Amino acid sequence: QLGRQTVKAVLLEGKEKKTVDIKEKLDTILKHIDLEIDSKGEYVGIRELRHHMGAYIKNMPNASELRCKINKIETKDELKTCLTEYFNK
């Protein structure tokens, strides 16, 4: 199961710092998407990732709007594109 500990391990892999910049956060999210889809398939993986994405973007600007958009996404490519556009604004 890809849970918080897995995500935290990926996020902090080889690092001692506890804060993460935006690029690192996006890289971690994209890696999590790949791991989840590889593990569970696109249909199930996307639905489970919707929950995780809310945790990643909590307290970020326009997080509510982004969550609504993410909850309508059906494919890995759509999710990655949506998040990349958001983080690169």
Backbone atoms as SQL, in Angstrom:
CREATE TABLE atoms (id INTEGER PRIMARY KEY, chain TEXT, resi INTEGER, resn TEXT, atom TEXT, x REAL, y REAL, z REAL);
INSERT INTO atoms VALUES
  (1, 'A', 1, 'GLN', 'N', 0.848, -1.177, 0.000),
  (2, 'A', 1, 'GLN', 'CA', 0.000, 0.000, 0.000),
  (3, 'A', 1, 'GLN', 'C', 0.890, 1.236, 0.000),
  (4, 'A', 2, 'LEU', 'N', 0.539, 2.183, -0.835),
  (5, 'A', 2, 'LEU', 'CA', 1.289, 3.425, -0.917),
  (6, 'A', 2, 'LEU', 'C', 0.630, 4.451, -0.001),
  (7, 'A', 3, 'GLY', 'N', 1.116, 4.539, 1.201),
  (8, 'A', 3, 'GLY', 'CA', 0.528, 5.448, 2.171),
  (9, 'A', 3, 'GLY', 'C', 1.443, 6.600, 2.500),
  (10, 'A', 4, 'ARG', 'N', 1.133, 7.256, 3.580),
  (11, 'A', 4, 'ARG', 'CA', 1.892, 8.442, 3.985),
  (12, 'A', 4, 'ARG', 'C', 3.373, 8.147, 4.212),
  (13, 'A', 5, 'GLN', 'N', 3.667, 7.000, 4.778),
  (14, 'A', 5, 'GLN', 'CA', 5.069, 6.677, 5.050),
  (15, 'A', 5, 'GLN', 'C', 5.850, 6.524, 3.751),
  (16, 'A', 6, 'THR', 'N', 5.239, 5.911, 2.740),
  (17, 'A', 6, 'THR', 'CA', 5.901, 5.770, 1.440),
  (18, 'A', 6, 'THR', 'C', 6.139, 7.133, 0.830),
  (19, 'A', 7, 'VAL', 'N', 5.133, 7.971, 0.841),
  (20, 'A', 7, 'VAL', 'CA', 5.247, 9.308, 0.273),
  (21, 'A', 7, 'VAL', 'C', 6.307, 10.101, 1.024),
  (22, 'A', 8, 'LYS', 'N', 6.286, 10.011, 2.334),
  (23, 'A', 8, 'LYS', 'CA', 7.269, 10.728, 3.144),
  (24, 'A', 8, 'LYS', 'C', 8.681, 10.230, 2.840),
  (25, 'A', 9, 'ALA', 'N', 8.843, 8.943, 2.685),
  (26, 'A', 9, 'ALA', 'CA', 10.160, 8.379, 2.375),
  (27, 'A', 9, 'ALA', 'C', 10.653, 8.867, 1.024),
  (28, 'A', 10, 'VAL', 'N', 9.779, 8.901, 0.039),
  (29, 'A', 10, 'VAL', 'CA', 10.154, 9.394, -1.292),
  (30, 'A', 10, 'VAL', 'C', 10.504, 10.865, -1.208),
  (31, 'A', 11, 'LEU', 'N', 9.703, 11.605, -0.481),
  (32, 'A', 11, 'LEU', 'CA', 9.896, 13.045, -0.359),
  (33, 'A', 11, 'LEU', 'C', 11.219, 13.379, 0.313),
  (34, 'A', 12, 'LEU', 'N', 11.587, 12.633, 1.313),
  (35, 'A', 12, 'LEU', 'CA', 12.790, 12.932, 2.084),
  (36, 'A', 12, 'LEU', 'C', 13.988, 12.075, 1.692),
  (37, 'A', 13, 'GLU', 'N', 13.852, 11.296, 0.652),
  (38, 'A', 13, 'GLU', 'CA', 14.899, 10.382, 0.212),
  (39, 'A', 13, 'GLU', 'C', 16.233, 11.115, 0.042),
  (40, 'A', 14, 'GLY', 'N', 17.205, 10.727, 0.851),
  (41, 'A', 14, 'GLY', 'CA', 18.537, 11.299, 0.751),
  (42, 'A', 14, 'GLY', 'C', 18.649, 12.720, 1.256),
  (43, 'A', 15, 'LYS', 'N', 17.645, 13.213, 1.951),
  (44, 'A', 15, 'LYS', 'CA', 17.655, 14.604, 2.414),
  (45, 'A', 15, 'LYS', 'C', 17.482, 14.638, 3.930),
  (46, 'A', 16, 'GLU', 'N', 18.070, 15.639, 4.525),
  (47, 'A', 16, 'GLU', 'CA', 17.886, 15.803, 5.966),
  (48, 'A', 16, 'GLU', 'C', 16.955, 16.953, 6.298),
  (49, 'A', 17, 'LYS', 'N', 16.703, 17.817, 5.315),
  (50, 'A', 17, 'LYS', 'CA', 15.837, 18.957, 5.593),
  (51, 'A', 17, 'LYS', 'C', 14.378, 18.526, 5.687),
  (52, 'A', 18, 'LYS', 'N', 13.576, 19.312, 6.379),
  (53, 'A', 18, 'LYS', 'CA', 12.180, 18.966, 6.582),
  (54, 'A', 18, 'LYS', 'C', 11.237, 19.819, 5.743),
  (55, 'A', 19, 'THR', 'N', 11.736, 20.884, 5.146),
  (56, 'A', 19, 'THR', 'CA', 10.895, 21.682, 4.272),
  (57, 'A', 19, 'THR', 'C', 11.177, 21.287, 2.829),
  (58, 'A', 20, 'VAL', 'N', 10.163, 21.428, 2.010),
  (59, 'A', 20, 'VAL', 'CA', 10.270, 20.995, 0.623),
  (60, 'A', 20, 'VAL', 'C', 9.853, 22.150, -0.274),
  (61, 'A', 21, 'ASP', 'N', 10.651, 22.417, -1.314),
  (62, 'A', 21, 'ASP', 'CA', 10.259, 23.492, -2.220),
  (63, 'A', 21, 'ASP', 'C', 9.225, 22.976, -3.220),
  (64, 'A', 22, 'ILE', 'N', 8.657, 23.884, -3.985),
  (65, 'A', 22, 'ILE', 'CA', 7.576, 23.565, -4.910),
  (66, 'A', 22, 'ILE', 'C', 7.997, 22.517, -5.947),
  (67, 'A', 23, 'LYS', 'N', 9.193, 22.652, -6.498),
  (68, 'A', 23, 'LYS', 'CA', 9.661, 21.693, -7.509),
  (69, 'A', 23, 'LYS', 'C', 9.774, 20.296, -6.913),
  (70, 'A', 24, 'GLU', 'N', 10.323, 20.210, -5.705),
  (71, 'A', 24, 'GLU', 'CA', 10.435, 18.908, -5.042),
  (72, 'A', 24, 'GLU', 'C', 9.055, 18.315, -4.770),
  (73, 'A', 25, 'LYS', 'N', 8.122, 19.168, -4.370),
  (74, 'A', 25, 'LYS', 'CA', 6.776, 18.702, -4.083),
  (75, 'A', 25, 'LYS', 'C', 6.128, 18.149, -5.353),
  (76, 'A', 26, 'LEU', 'N', 6.252, 18.886, -6.464),
  (77, 'A', 26, 'LEU', 'CA', 5.695, 18.412, -7.722),
  (78, 'A', 26, 'LEU', 'C', 6.358, 17.108, -8.151),
  (79, 'A', 27, 'ASP', 'N', 7.677, 17.038, -8.059),
  (80, 'A', 27, 'ASP', 'CA', 8.388, 15.809, -8.430),
  (81, 'A', 27, 'ASP', 'C', 7.902, 14.616, -7.614),
  (82, 'A', 28, 'THR', 'N', 7.675, 14.834, -6.330),
  (83, 'A', 28, 'THR', 'CA', 7.197, 13.773, -5.446),
  (84, 'A', 28, 'THR', 'C', 5.786, 13.347, -5.827),
  (85, 'A', 29, 'ILE', 'N', 4.933, 14.311, -6.107),
  (86, 'A', 29, 'ILE', 'CA', 3.560, 14.000, -6.510),
  (87, 'A', 29, 'ILE', 'C', 3.557, 13.178, -7.797),
  (88, 'A', 30, 'LEU', 'N', 4.356, 13.595, -8.773),
  (89, 'A', 30, 'LEU', 'CA', 4.408, 12.888, -10.050),
  (90, 'A', 30, 'LEU', 'C', 4.929, 11.463, -9.867),
  (91, 'A', 31, 'LYS', 'N', 5.901, 11.306, -8.974),
  (92, 'A', 31, 'LYS', 'CA', 6.429, 9.975, -8.681),
  (93, 'A', 31, 'LYS', 'C', 5.352, 9.121, -7.991),
  (94, 'A', 32, 'HIS', 'N', 4.611, 9.732, -7.086),
  (95, 'A', 32, 'HIS', 'CA', 3.533, 9.028, -6.385),
  (96, 'A', 32, 'HIS', 'C', 2.472, 8.570, -7.390),
  (97, 'A', 33, 'ILE', 'N', 2.136, 9.423, -8.336),
  (98, 'A', 33, 'ILE', 'CA', 1.156, 9.060, -9.360),
  (99, 'A', 33, 'ILE', 'C', 1.631, 7.826, -10.121),
  (100, 'A', 34, 'ASP', 'N', 2.881, 7.842, -10.550),
  (101, 'A', 34, 'ASP', 'CA', 3.427, 6.694, -11.288),
  (102, 'A', 34, 'ASP', 'C', 3.384, 5.423, -10.457),
  (103, 'A', 35, 'LEU', 'N', 3.803, 5.513, -9.200),
  (104, 'A', 35, 'LEU', 'CA', 3.810, 4.337, -8.328),
  (105, 'A', 35, 'LEU', 'C', 2.404, 3.785, -8.109),
  (106, 'A', 36, 'GLU', 'N', 1.474, 4.671, -7.873),
  (107, 'A', 36, 'GLU', 'CA', 0.088, 4.257, -7.609),
  (108, 'A', 36, 'GLU', 'C', -0.532, 3.592, -8.838),
  (109, 'A', 37, 'ILE', 'N', -0.351, 4.198, -10.001),
  (110, 'A', 37, 'ILE', 'CA', -0.919, 3.653, -11.238),
  (111, 'A', 37, 'ILE', 'C', -0.255, 2.322, -11.590),
  (112, 'A', 38, 'ASP', 'N', 1.069, 2.244, -11.418),
  (113, 'A', 38, 'ASP', 'CA', 1.778, 0.986, -11.686),
  (114, 'A', 38, 'ASP', 'C', 1.298, -0.126, -10.756),
  (115, 'A', 39, 'SER', 'N', 0.988, 0.244, -9.527),
  (116, 'A', 39, 'SER', 'CA', 0.574, -0.731, -8.525),
  (117, 'A', 39, 'SER', 'C', -0.884, -1.177, -8.687),
  (118, 'A', 40, 'LYS', 'N', -1.772, -0.223, -8.985),
  (119, 'A', 40, 'LYS', 'CA', -3.206, -0.522, -8.934),
  (120, 'A', 40, 'LYS', 'C', -3.937, -0.375, -10.261),
  (121, 'A', 41, 'GLY', 'N', -3.241, 0.073, -11.279),
  (122, 'A', 41, 'GLY', 'CA', -3.904, 0.321, -12.557),
  (123, 'A', 41, 'GLY', 'C', -4.489, 1.718, -12.583),
  (124, 'A', 42, 'GLU', 'N', -4.781, 2.196, -13.786),
  (125, 'A', 42, 'GLU', 'CA', -5.219, 3.589, -13.922),
  (126, 'A', 42, 'GLU', 'C', -6.586, 3.850, -13.295),
  (127, 'A', 43, 'TYR', 'N', -7.540, 2.971, -13.524),
  (128, 'A', 43, 'TYR', 'CA', -8.895, 3.221, -13.030),
  (129, 'A', 43, 'TYR', 'C', -8.925, 3.356, -11.507),
  (130, 'A', 44, 'VAL', 'N', -8.416, 2.372, -10.802),
  (131, 'A', 44, 'VAL', 'CA', -8.416, 2.393, -9.331),
  (132, 'A', 44, 'VAL', 'C', -7.420, 3.431, -8.817),
  (133, 'A', 45, 'GLY', 'N', -6.249, 3.461, -9.435),
  (134, 'A', 45, 'GLY', 'CA', -5.201, 4.378, -8.989),
  (135, 'A', 45, 'GLY', 'C', -5.637, 5.828, -9.004),
  (136, 'A', 46, 'ILE', 'N', -6.281, 6.260, -10.078),
  (137, 'A', 46, 'ILE', 'CA', -6.740, 7.658, -10.177),
  (138, 'A', 46, 'ILE', 'C', -7.725, 7.969, -9.064),
  (139, 'A', 47, 'ARG', 'N', -8.629, 7.065, -8.811),
  (140, 'A', 47, 'ARG', 'CA', -9.634, 7.314, -7.769),
  (141, 'A', 47, 'ARG', 'C', -9.001, 7.395, -6.380),
  (142, 'A', 48, 'GLU', 'N', -8.014, 6.569, -6.122),
  (143, 'A', 48, 'GLU', 'CA', -7.334, 6.646, -4.828),
  (144, 'A', 48, 'GLU', 'C', -6.442, 7.886, -4.749),
  (145, 'A', 49, 'LEU', 'N', -5.847, 8.261, -5.852),
  (146, 'A', 49, 'LEU', 'CA', -4.972, 9.436, -5.870),
  (147, 'A', 49, 'LEU', 'C', -5.740, 10.726, -5.611),
  (148, 'A', 50, 'ARG', 'N', -6.999, 10.757, -5.973),
  (149, 'A', 50, 'ARG', 'CA', -7.797, 11.967, -5.725),
  (150, 'A', 50, 'ARG', 'C', -7.739, 12.342, -4.245),
  (151, 'A', 51, 'HIS', 'N', -7.813, 11.360, -3.404),
  (152, 'A', 51, 'HIS', 'CA', -7.734, 11.600, -1.955),
  (153, 'A', 51, 'HIS', 'C', -6.350, 12.140, -1.566),
  (154, 'A', 52, 'HIS', 'N', -5.306, 11.512, -2.070),
  (155, 'A', 52, 'HIS', 'CA', -3.944, 11.919, -1.725),
  (156, 'A', 52, 'HIS', 'C', -3.629, 13.327, -2.226),
  (157, 'A', 53, 'MET', 'N', -4.147, 13.677, -3.392),
  (158, 'A', 53, 'MET', 'CA', -3.858, 14.994, -3.956),
  (159, 'A', 53, 'MET', 'C', -4.377, 16.105, -3.049),
  (160, 'A', 54, 'GLY', 'N', -5.496, 15.852, -2.398),
  (161, 'A', 54, 'GLY', 'CA', -6.030, 16.838, -1.459),
  (162, 'A', 54, 'GLY', 'C', -5.052, 17.133, -0.335),
  (163, 'A', 55, 'ALA', 'N', -4.368, 16.104, 0.140),
  (164, 'A', 55, 'ALA', 'CA', -3.377, 16.291, 1.207),
  (165, 'A', 55, 'ALA', 'C', -2.158, 17.066, 0.698),
  (166, 'A', 56, 'TYR', 'N', -1.743, 16.778, -0.522),
  (167, 'A', 56, 'TYR', 'CA', -0.586, 17.474, -1.090),
  (168, 'A', 56, 'TYR', 'C', -0.832, 18.971, -1.282),
  (169, 'A', 57, 'ILE', 'N', -2.051, 19.319, -1.687),
  (170, 'A', 57, 'ILE', 'CA', -2.303, 20.723, -2.029),
  (171, 'A', 57, 'ILE', 'C', -2.989, 21.510, -0.913),
  (172, 'A', 58, 'LYS', 'N', -3.218, 20.862, 0.207),
  (173, 'A', 58, 'LYS', 'CA', -3.862, 21.530, 1.342),
  (174, 'A', 58, 'LYS', 'C', -3.120, 22.825, 1.670),
  (175, 'A', 59, 'ASN', 'N', -3.879, 23.872, 1.902),
  (176, 'A', 59, 'ASN', 'CA', -3.370, 25.196, 2.272),
  (177, 'A', 59, 'ASN', 'C', -2.600, 25.909, 1.157),
  (178, 'A', 60, 'MET', 'N', -2.682, 25.405, -0.050),
  (179, 'A', 60, 'MET', 'CA', -2.052, 26.096, -1.171),
  (180, 'A', 60, 'MET', 'C', -3.092, 27.013, -1.826),
  (181, 'A', 61, 'PRO', 'N', -2.644, 28.027, -2.571),
  (182, 'A', 61, 'PRO', 'CA', -3.597, 28.941, -3.220),
  (183, 'A', 61, 'PRO', 'C', -4.546, 28.186, -4.161),
  (184, 'A', 62, 'ASN', 'N', -5.811, 28.536, -4.098),
  (185, 'A', 62, 'ASN', 'CA', -6.851, 27.956, -4.955),
  (186, 'A', 62, 'ASN', 'C', -6.943, 26.432, -4.847),
  (187, 'A', 63, 'ALA', 'N', -6.624, 25.899, -3.691),
  (188, 'A', 63, 'ALA', 'CA', -6.643, 24.445, -3.489),
  (189, 'A', 63, 'ALA', 'C', -8.037, 23.859, -3.704),
  (190, 'A', 64, 'SER', 'N', -9.063, 24.567, -3.273),
  (191, 'A', 64, 'SER', 'CA', -10.429, 24.070, -3.418),
  (192, 'A', 64, 'SER', 'C', -10.803, 23.902, -4.891),
  (193, 'A', 65, 'GLU', 'N', -10.474, 24.895, -5.698),
  (194, 'A', 65, 'GLU', 'CA', -10.763, 24.820, -7.133),
  (195, 'A', 65, 'GLU', 'C', -9.990, 23.670, -7.774),
  (196, 'A', 66, 'LEU', 'N', -8.727, 23.520, -7.383),
  (197, 'A', 66, 'LEU', 'CA', -7.906, 22.457, -7.942),
  (198, 'A', 66, 'LEU', 'C', -8.453, 21.085, -7.543),
  (199, 'A', 67, 'ARG', 'N', -8.880, 20.925, -6.298),
  (200, 'A', 67, 'ARG', 'CA', -9.461, 19.655, -5.861),
  (201, 'A', 67, 'ARG', 'C', -10.696, 19.303, -6.687),
  (202, 'A', 68, 'CYS', 'N', -11.538, 20.291, -6.952),
  (203, 'A', 68, 'CYS', 'CA', -12.731, 20.052, -7.770),
  (204, 'A', 68, 'CYS', 'C', -12.342, 19.576, -9.169),
  (205, 'A', 69, 'LYS', 'N', -11.328, 20.188, -9.723),
  (206, 'A', 69, 'LYS', 'CA', -10.849, 19.796, -11.051),
  (207, 'A', 69, 'LYS', 'C', -10.265, 18.377, -11.023),
  (208, 'A', 70, 'ILE', 'N', -9.450, 18.099, -10.024),
  (209, 'A', 70, 'ILE', 'CA', -8.830, 16.780, -9.889),
  (210, 'A', 70, 'ILE', 'C', -9.884, 15.687, -9.733),
  (211, 'A', 71, 'ASN', 'N', -10.952, 15.979, -9.020),
  (212, 'A', 71, 'ASN', 'CA', -11.994, 14.974, -8.789),
  (213, 'A', 71, 'ASN', 'C', -12.760, 14.587, -10.043),
  (214, 'A', 72, 'LYS', 'N', -12.549, 15.308, -11.132),
  (215, 'A', 72, 'LYS', 'CA', -13.196, 14.986, -12.411),
  (216, 'A', 72, 'LYS', 'C', -12.243, 14.304, -13.388),
  (217, 'A', 73, 'ILE', 'N', -10.996, 14.235, -13.024),
  (218, 'A', 73, 'ILE', 'CA', -9.969, 13.677, -13.908),
  (219, 'A', 73, 'ILE', 'C', -10.085, 12.157, -13.957),
  (220, 'A', 74, 'GLU', 'N', -9.873, 11.606, -15.149),
  (221, 'A', 74, 'GLU', 'CA', -10.018, 10.167, -15.365),
  (222, 'A', 74, 'GLU', 'C', -8.720, 9.460, -15.758),
  (223, 'A', 75, 'THR', 'N', -7.681, 10.202, -16.179),
  (224, 'A', 75, 'THR', 'CA', -6.467, 9.539, -16.662),
  (225, 'A', 75, 'THR', 'C', -5.211, 10.088, -15.985),
  (226, 'A', 76, 'LYS', 'N', -4.184, 9.277, -16.016),
  (227, 'A', 76, 'LYS', 'CA', -2.881, 9.643, -15.459),
  (228, 'A', 76, 'LYS', 'C', -2.328, 10.882, -16.156),
  (229, 'A', 77, 'ASP', 'N', -2.419, 10.920, -17.477),
  (230, 'A', 77, 'ASP', 'CA', -1.887, 12.061, -18.225),
  (231, 'A', 77, 'ASP', 'C', -2.612, 13.352, -17.875),
  (232, 'A', 78, 'GLU', 'N', -3.935, 13.276, -17.744),
  (233, 'A', 78, 'GLU', 'CA', -4.717, 14.459, -17.365),
  (234, 'A', 78, 'GLU', 'C', -4.287, 14.965, -15.983),
  (235, 'A', 79, 'LEU', 'N', -4.107, 14.040, -15.057),
  (236, 'A', 79, 'LEU', 'CA', -3.730, 14.411, -13.691),
  (237, 'A', 79, 'LEU', 'C', -2.351, 15.058, -13.663),
  (238, 'A', 80, 'LYS', 'N', -1.403, 14.452, -14.353),
  (239, 'A', 80, 'LYS', 'CA', -0.048, 15.010, -14.385),
  (240, 'A', 80, 'LYS', 'C', -0.032, 16.389, -15.036),
  (241, 'A', 81, 'THR', 'N', -0.765, 16.553, -16.118),
  (242, 'A', 81, 'THR', 'CA', -0.825, 17.847, -16.809),
  (243, 'A', 81, 'THR', 'C', -1.447, 18.909, -15.909),
  (244, 'A', 82, 'CYS', 'N', -2.543, 18.575, -15.276),
  (245, 'A', 82, 'CYS', 'CA', -3.241, 19.499, -14.382),
  (246, 'A', 82, 'CYS', 'C', -2.322, 19.977, -13.261),
  (247, 'A', 83, 'LEU', 'N', -1.646, 19.048, -12.627),
  (248, 'A', 83, 'LEU', 'CA', -0.773, 19.401, -11.506),
  (249, 'A', 83, 'LEU', 'C', 0.465, 20.172, -11.968),
  (250, 'A', 84, 'THR', 'N', 1.030, 19.784, -13.087),
  (251, 'A', 84, 'THR', 'CA', 2.207, 20.486, -13.605),
  (252, 'A', 84, 'THR', 'C', 1.852, 21.930, -13.943),
  (253, 'A', 85, 'GLU', 'N', 0.713, 22.136, -14.578),
  (254, 'A', 85, 'GLU', 'CA', 0.275, 23.506, -14.896),
  (255, 'A', 85, 'GLU', 'C', 0.051, 24.316, -13.621),
  (256, 'A', 86, 'TYR', 'N', -0.565, 23.705, -12.629),
  (257, 'A', 86, 'TYR', 'CA', -0.829, 24.403, -11.367),
  (258, 'A', 86, 'TYR', 'C', 0.471, 24.807, -10.672),
  (259, 'A', 87, 'PHE', 'N', 1.397, 23.885, -10.565),
  (260, 'A', 87, 'PHE', 'CA', 2.639, 24.163, -9.837),
  (261, 'A', 87, 'PHE', 'C', 3.589, 25.076, -10.604),
  (262, 'A', 88, 'ASN', 'N', 3.421, 25.179, -11.908),
  (263, 'A', 88, 'ASN', 'CA', 4.307, 26.025, -12.702),
  (264, 'A', 88, 'ASN', 'C', 3.733, 27.425, -12.955),
  (265, 'A', 89, 'LYS', 'N', 2.628, 27.755, -12.308),
  (266, 'A', 89, 'LYS', 'CA', 2.047, 29.107, -12.445),
  (267, 'A', 89, 'LYS', 'C', 2.925, 30.127, -11.785);
